[in-house]
Tab-separated table of C-alpha atoms in Angstrom:
chain	number	residue	atom	x	y	z
A	907	MET	CA	116.948	102.038	74.063
A	908	ARG	CA	115.468	98.556	74.103
A	909	ALA	CA	118.167	97.507	76.600
A	910	ASP	CA	117.184	100.432	78.831
A	911	ARG	CA	113.547	99.369	78.695
A	912	GLU	CA	114.462	95.778	79.535
A	913	THR	CA	116.560	96.942	82.472
A	914	LEU	CA	113.647	99.087	83.676
A	915	GLY	CA	111.295	96.136	83.276
A	916	ARG	CA	113.564	93.937	85.382
A	917	LYS	CA	113.807	96.547	88.145
A	918	LEU	CA	110.022	97.060	88.203
A	919	GLY	CA	109.542	93.280	88.214
A	920	ALA	CA	111.902	92.927	91.153
A	921	GLU	CA	109.519	95.254	93.016
A	922	GLY	CA	106.535	93.100	92.043
A	923	TYR	CA	105.221	95.302	89.181
A	924	LEU	CA	104.966	93.507	85.848
A	925	ALA	CA	104.613	96.170	83.177
A	926	ASP	CA	103.940	95.518	79.502
A	927	GLU	CA	106.014	96.909	76.636
A	928	GLY	CA	103.809	99.951	76.124
A	929	LEU	CA	103.997	101.098	79.750
A	930	LEU	CA	107.739	100.442	79.929
A	931	THR	CA	108.273	102.605	76.839
A	932	ALA	CA	106.109	105.383	78.279
A	933	VAL	CA	107.946	105.424	81.639
A	934	HIS	CA	111.328	105.281	79.909
A	935	LEU	CA	110.551	108.175	77.524
A	936	ALA	CA	109.040	110.302	80.281
A	937	GLY	CA	112.300	109.948	82.188
A	938	VAL	CA	114.518	110.606	79.187
A	939	LEU	CA	112.539	113.636	77.952
A	940	GLY	CA	111.744	115.021	81.416
A	941	LEU	CA	107.995	115.001	80.741
A	942	PRO	CA	105.166	114.412	83.203
A	943	LEU	CA	103.586	110.986	82.686
A	944	LEU	CA	99.804	111.016	82.454
A	945	LEU	CA	98.271	107.589	83.087
A	946	GLU	CA	94.640	106.874	82.426
A	947	GLY	CA	92.701	103.646	82.765
A	948	GLU	CA	89.940	102.040	84.758
A	949	PRO	CA	90.283	101.958	88.534
A	950	GLY	CA	92.451	99.156	89.798
A	951	VAL	CA	94.736	98.655	86.821
A	952	GLY	CA	97.880	99.841	88.668
A	953	LYS	CA	98.229	103.537	87.792
A	954	THR	CA	99.041	104.736	91.282
A	955	GLU	CA	101.350	101.806	91.897
A	956	VAL	CA	103.534	102.930	89.001
A	957	ALA	CA	104.625	105.983	91.021
A	958	ASN	CA	105.076	103.922	94.218
A	959	VAL	CA	107.343	101.449	92.454
A	960	LEU	CA	109.245	104.089	90.505
A	961	ALA	CA	110.150	105.853	93.747
A	962	ARG	CA	111.722	102.644	95.063
A	963	VAL	CA	113.471	101.860	91.767
A	964	LEU	CA	114.888	105.395	91.398
A	965	GLY	CA	115.707	105.694	95.100
A	966	ARG	CA	113.692	108.913	95.350
A	967	GLU	CA	111.215	110.223	97.882
A	968	LEU	CA	107.581	109.647	96.909
A	969	ILE	CA	105.446	112.799	97.329
A	970	ARG	CA	101.733	112.355	96.829
A	971	LEU	CA	99.072	114.973	96.099
A	972	GLN	CA	95.638	113.410	96.352
A	973	CYS	CA	93.192	115.454	94.271
A	974	TYR	CA	89.611	116.169	95.224
A	975	GLU	CA	86.855	118.589	94.382
A	976	GLY	CA	87.660	122.026	95.844
A	977	LEU	CA	91.439	121.489	96.004
A	978	ASP	CA	93.149	124.866	95.594
A	979	ALA	CA	96.684	126.127	95.006
A	980	SER	CA	97.432	126.867	98.661
A	981	GLN	CA	96.644	123.307	99.693
A	982	ALA	CA	98.835	121.889	96.926
A	983	LEU	CA	101.658	124.427	96.885
A	984	TYR	CA	102.368	126.234	100.178
A	985	GLU	CA	100.690	128.073	103.037
A	986	TRP	CA	101.869	130.523	105.690
A	987	ASP	CA	101.747	129.299	109.260
A	988	TYR	CA	99.426	131.992	110.601
A	989	PRO	CA	99.295	130.703	114.211
A	990	LYS	CA	103.082	130.727	114.366
A	991	GLN	CA	103.192	134.200	112.827
A	992	LEU	CA	100.716	135.444	115.435
A	993	LEU	CA	102.755	133.977	118.300
A	994	SER	CA	105.881	135.631	116.961
A	995	LEU	CA	104.027	138.924	116.733
A	996	ARG	CA	102.771	138.687	120.299
A	997	ALA	CA	106.198	137.681	121.601
A	998	ALA	CA	107.739	140.718	119.908
A	999	GLU	CA	105.154	142.982	121.510
A	1000	VAL	CA	105.743	141.527	124.986
A	1001	GLU	CA	109.533	141.829	124.652
A	1002	GLY	CA	109.291	145.333	123.235
A	1003	ARG	CA	111.249	144.591	120.081
A	1004	GLY	CA	110.565	144.888	116.377
A	1005	VAL	CA	108.292	142.346	114.741
A	1006	GLY	CA	110.574	141.632	111.843
A	1007	ASP	CA	109.580	139.926	108.633
A	1008	LEU	CA	106.608	137.601	109.142
A	1009	TYR	CA	106.993	136.148	105.655
A	1010	ARG	CA	110.242	134.280	105.955
A	1011	GLU	CA	111.222	130.678	105.623
A	1012	GLU	CA	110.489	129.626	109.188
A	1013	PHE	CA	106.823	130.476	108.699
A	1014	LEU	CA	106.424	128.694	105.349
A	1015	LEU	CA	104.470	125.417	105.284
A	1016	GLU	CA	105.473	123.270	102.333
A	1017	ARG	CA	102.719	121.395	100.518
A	1018	PRO	CA	103.376	118.583	98.028
A	1019	LEU	CA	104.260	120.679	94.920
A	1020	LEU	CA	106.761	122.868	96.760
A	1021	ARG	CA	108.243	119.848	98.546
A	1022	ALA	CA	108.810	118.167	95.187
A	1023	LEU	CA	110.635	121.206	93.860
A	1024	ARG	CA	112.866	121.463	96.906
A	1025	ALA	CA	113.807	117.788	97.084
A	1026	ALA	CA	117.592	117.932	96.741
A	1027	SER	CA	117.962	114.637	94.856
A	1028	GLY	CA	114.669	114.848	93.040
A	1029	ALA	CA	111.370	113.206	93.931
A	1030	VAL	CA	108.661	111.138	92.352
A	1031	LEU	CA	105.599	113.390	92.505
A	1032	LEU	CA	102.283	111.565	92.261
A	1033	ILE	CA	99.340	113.796	91.368
A	1034	ASP	CA	96.635	111.218	91.969
A	1035	GLU	CA	93.173	111.314	90.408
A	1036	ILE	CA	93.604	114.708	88.734
A	1037	ASP	CA	90.142	114.235	87.176
A	1038	ARG	CA	88.606	114.711	90.651
A	1039	ALA	CA	90.017	118.214	90.961
A	1040	ASP	CA	88.263	121.264	89.492
A	1041	SER	CA	89.186	122.645	86.067
A	1042	GLU	CA	90.629	125.721	87.778
A	1043	PHE	CA	93.190	123.662	89.611
A	1044	GLU	CA	94.073	121.777	86.439
A	1045	ALA	CA	94.765	125.158	84.814
A	1046	PHE	CA	96.950	126.181	87.761
A	1047	LEU	CA	99.098	123.088	87.192
A	1048	LEU	CA	100.022	124.116	83.641
A	1049	GLU	CA	102.790	126.522	84.636
A	1050	PHE	CA	104.152	124.156	87.262
A	1051	LEU	CA	104.325	121.217	84.829
A	1052	GLY	CA	105.785	123.389	82.081
A	1053	ASP	CA	108.725	124.896	83.964
A	1054	TYR	CA	108.965	123.052	87.296
A	1055	GLN	CA	108.996	126.329	89.135
A	1056	ILE	CA	106.667	128.450	91.240
A	1057	THR	CA	106.639	132.045	92.379
A	1058	ILE	CA	106.077	132.889	96.055
A	1059	PRO	CA	105.379	136.641	96.095
A	1060	GLU	CA	107.140	137.194	99.439
A	1061	LEU	CA	110.186	135.027	98.654
A	1062	GLY	CA	110.591	135.002	94.877
A	1063	THR	CA	110.769	132.200	92.312
A	1064	VAL	CA	111.525	128.670	93.457
A	1065	ARG	CA	112.989	126.405	90.754
A	1066	ALA	CA	113.433	122.673	91.029
A	1067	ALA	CA	116.733	121.675	92.614
A	1068	SER	CA	116.396	118.474	90.536
A	1069	ASP	CA	113.437	117.972	88.217
A	1070	PRO	CA	110.850	115.665	89.802
A	1071	PHE	CA	109.526	112.625	87.951
A	1072	VAL	CA	105.834	113.534	87.811
A	1073	VAL	CA	103.108	110.931	87.471
A	1074	LEU	CA	99.489	112.066	87.033
A	1075	THR	CA	96.647	109.531	87.184
A	1076	SER	CA	93.068	109.829	85.988
A	1077	ASN	CA	90.055	107.530	86.057
A	1078	ARG	CA	88.300	109.653	83.410
A	1079	THR	CA	85.422	110.804	85.612
A	1080	ARG	CA	85.721	113.885	83.459
A	1081	GLU	CA	87.706	114.783	80.351
A	1082	LEU	CA	90.998	116.544	80.999
A	1083	HIS	CA	91.907	119.712	79.116
A	1084	ASP	CA	93.987	119.405	75.986
A	1085	ALA	CA	96.455	121.984	77.391
A	1086	LEU	CA	97.301	119.616	80.245
A	1087	LYS	CA	97.614	116.613	77.955
A	1088	ARG	CA	99.977	118.496	75.653
A	1089	ARG	CA	102.461	118.936	78.497
A	1090	CYS	CA	102.456	115.234	79.316
A	1091	LEU	CA	103.379	111.898	77.836
A	1092	TYR	CA	100.057	110.079	77.729
A	1093	HIS	CA	99.526	106.343	78.291
A	1094	TRP	CA	96.372	104.277	78.712
A	1095	ILE	CA	96.709	101.249	80.993
A	1096	PRO	CA	94.229	98.524	80.000
A	1097	PHE	CA	93.286	95.437	81.953
A	1098	PRO	CA	96.093	92.898	81.408
A	1099	ASP	CA	95.649	89.838	79.276
A	1100	ALA	CA	95.241	86.490	81.011
A	1101	GLU	CA	98.902	85.552	80.788
A	1102	ARG	CA	100.127	88.761	82.370
A	1103	GLU	CA	97.457	88.789	85.019
A	1104	GLN	CA	98.349	85.224	85.981
A	1105	ALA	CA	101.997	86.248	86.381
A	1106	ILE	CA	100.933	89.213	88.521
A	1107	ILE	CA	98.741	87.051	90.751
A	1108	GLN	CA	101.493	84.463	91.218
A	1109	ALA	CA	103.918	87.222	92.137
A	1110	GLN	CA	101.525	88.697	94.691
A	1111	ALA	CA	100.287	85.373	96.110
A	1112	PRO	CA	103.433	83.361	96.901
A	1113	GLY	CA	102.917	79.610	96.858
A	1114	LEU	CA	99.954	79.719	94.436
A	1115	ASP	CA	100.581	77.048	91.787
A	1116	GLU	CA	100.237	77.726	88.075
A	1117	ARG	CA	97.053	75.722	87.567
A	1118	SER	CA	95.241	77.415	90.433
A	1119	ALA	CA	96.362	80.853	89.270
A	1120	ALA	CA	95.105	80.096	85.763
A	1121	GLN	CA	91.680	79.055	87.140
A	1122	LEU	CA	91.451	82.214	89.228
A	1123	VAL	CA	92.340	84.441	86.288
A	1124	ALA	CA	89.816	82.678	84.069
A	1125	ALA	CA	87.127	83.338	86.707
A	1126	VAL	CA	88.142	87.009	86.978
A	1127	HIS	CA	87.884	87.447	83.210
A	1128	ARG	CA	84.466	85.774	83.140
A	1129	ILE	CA	83.302	88.092	85.930
A	1130	ARG	CA	84.567	91.172	84.074
A	1131	GLY	CA	82.411	90.032	81.171
A	1132	LEU	CA	79.248	90.443	83.294
A	1133	ALA	CA	77.261	93.679	83.360
A	1134	LEU	CA	78.842	94.929	86.588
A	1135	LEU	CA	78.638	98.391	88.082
A	1136	LYS	CA	82.429	98.233	88.543
A	1137	ARG	CA	84.686	95.627	87.045
A	1138	PRO	CA	87.364	94.346	89.422
A	1139	GLY	CA	90.910	95.584	88.883
A	1140	ILE	CA	94.294	94.024	89.491
A	1141	ALA	CA	94.305	95.042	93.145
A	1142	GLU	CA	91.023	93.185	93.699
A	1143	SER	CA	92.049	90.110	91.772
A	1144	THR	CA	95.326	89.688	93.670
A	1145	THR	CA	93.597	90.199	97.030
A	1146	TRP	CA	90.895	87.723	96.018
A	1147	ALA	CA	93.564	85.191	95.031
A	1148	ARG	CA	95.159	85.465	98.485
A	1149	GLY	CA	91.754	85.091	100.092
A	1150	VAL	CA	90.946	82.001	98.075
A	1151	GLN	CA	94.380	80.618	98.909
A	1152	ALA	CA	93.701	81.089	102.637
A	1153	LEU	CA	90.316	79.348	102.503
A	1154	THR	CA	91.629	76.382	100.509
A	1155	ARG	CA	94.379	75.929	103.090
A	1156	GLU	CA	91.620	75.679	105.686
A	1157	GLY	CA	89.987	72.843	103.723
A	1158	ALA	CA	87.501	74.546	101.408
A	1159	SER	CA	87.268	73.376	97.823
A	1160	ARG	CA	88.458	75.906	95.283
A	1161	PRO	CA	84.982	76.688	93.819
A	1162	GLU	CA	83.597	77.099	97.354
A	1163	ALA	CA	86.518	79.328	98.380
A	1164	MET	CA	86.060	81.432	95.231
A	1165	ARG	CA	82.408	81.995	96.056
A	1166	ARG	CA	82.989	82.730	99.740
A	1167	ALA	CA	85.740	85.256	99.015
A	1168	ALA	CA	83.800	87.075	96.273
A	1169	GLY	CA	83.514	90.186	98.457
A	1170	LEU	CA	87.255	90.701	97.945
A	1171	LEU	CA	86.686	90.902	94.207
A	1172	VAL	CA	83.454	92.867	93.704
A	1173	LYS	CA	82.417	95.704	96.003
A	1174	HIS	CA	78.759	96.486	95.226
A	1175	GLU	CA	75.738	94.591	96.508
A	1176	GLU	CA	74.230	94.485	93.002
A	1177	ASP	CA	77.470	93.078	91.589
A	1178	LEU	CA	77.678	90.428	94.312
A	1179	ALA	CA	74.094	89.396	93.540
A	1180	LEU	CA	74.889	89.205	89.819
A	1181	VAL	CA	78.024	87.131	90.418
A	1182	SER	CA	76.068	84.843	92.740
A	1183	ARG	CA	73.464	84.237	90.036
A	1184	HIS	CA	76.263	83.218	87.640
A	1185	ALA	CA	78.269	81.324	90.299
A	1186	GLY	CA	78.051	77.992	88.491
A	1187	GLU	CA	79.425	79.565	85.356
A	1188	VAL	CA	82.147	81.846	86.708
A	1189	PHE	CA	83.447	79.724	89.591
A	1190	ARG	CA	83.700	76.424	87.822
A	1191	ASP	CA	86.892	74.467	88.713
């Protein structure tokens, strides 16, 4: 099992995703046991990217369902193409023939959940930010996640051709129901330690030397220690590193480049003002 995790870690690393032992174990077990993987953590720690990278590693199609308030089953599962049905009805009337069945395959519009079930070689299904959806939609998902099947009244039950690898993400804007969590393998992704974040930054910013990467990571960790409205995640820190790298190539000193590129790292006016007040402390070379 350890060898399998190490192989998975190498494959993810080859795609630029450096996962720790806990996440590797969670992904491995979710695949072995056929369970949905529920990832929680602060925004920007790489939850969504897990699904993106897994799709490439497994050679599967990535199907994404972006959750939002008001999302309902028809938008996530399937809909009937009413305009096409109406055209077919009118054409039948003009030609003087029978209408036929208006609820057949050619009129069915697949949405992400149905597409994932019908993917012949399996898919990686990303249900992103499930905490933004209503509780009613979360309840609807329970049957789908339990059996990987749905019932279309007009067509019957559709079962997965090959079970999808399901990844759900949550930023904990609300607490998820225990019933949903029981169906999933749960993992919390924390901010990485300095060593891992340095490795991530160097992988995402080619040409950045070890000393510079260490200085940038130290600054990021000092900034996260401030009373920010939103602490910067990995996505922000890697983009910031590339921005600092670009400015230093143009002749700016590293502390100056770090200050000038701060808008790549923090995204609220109040946070920028706070970082500016602590510039001497957080951007020291």
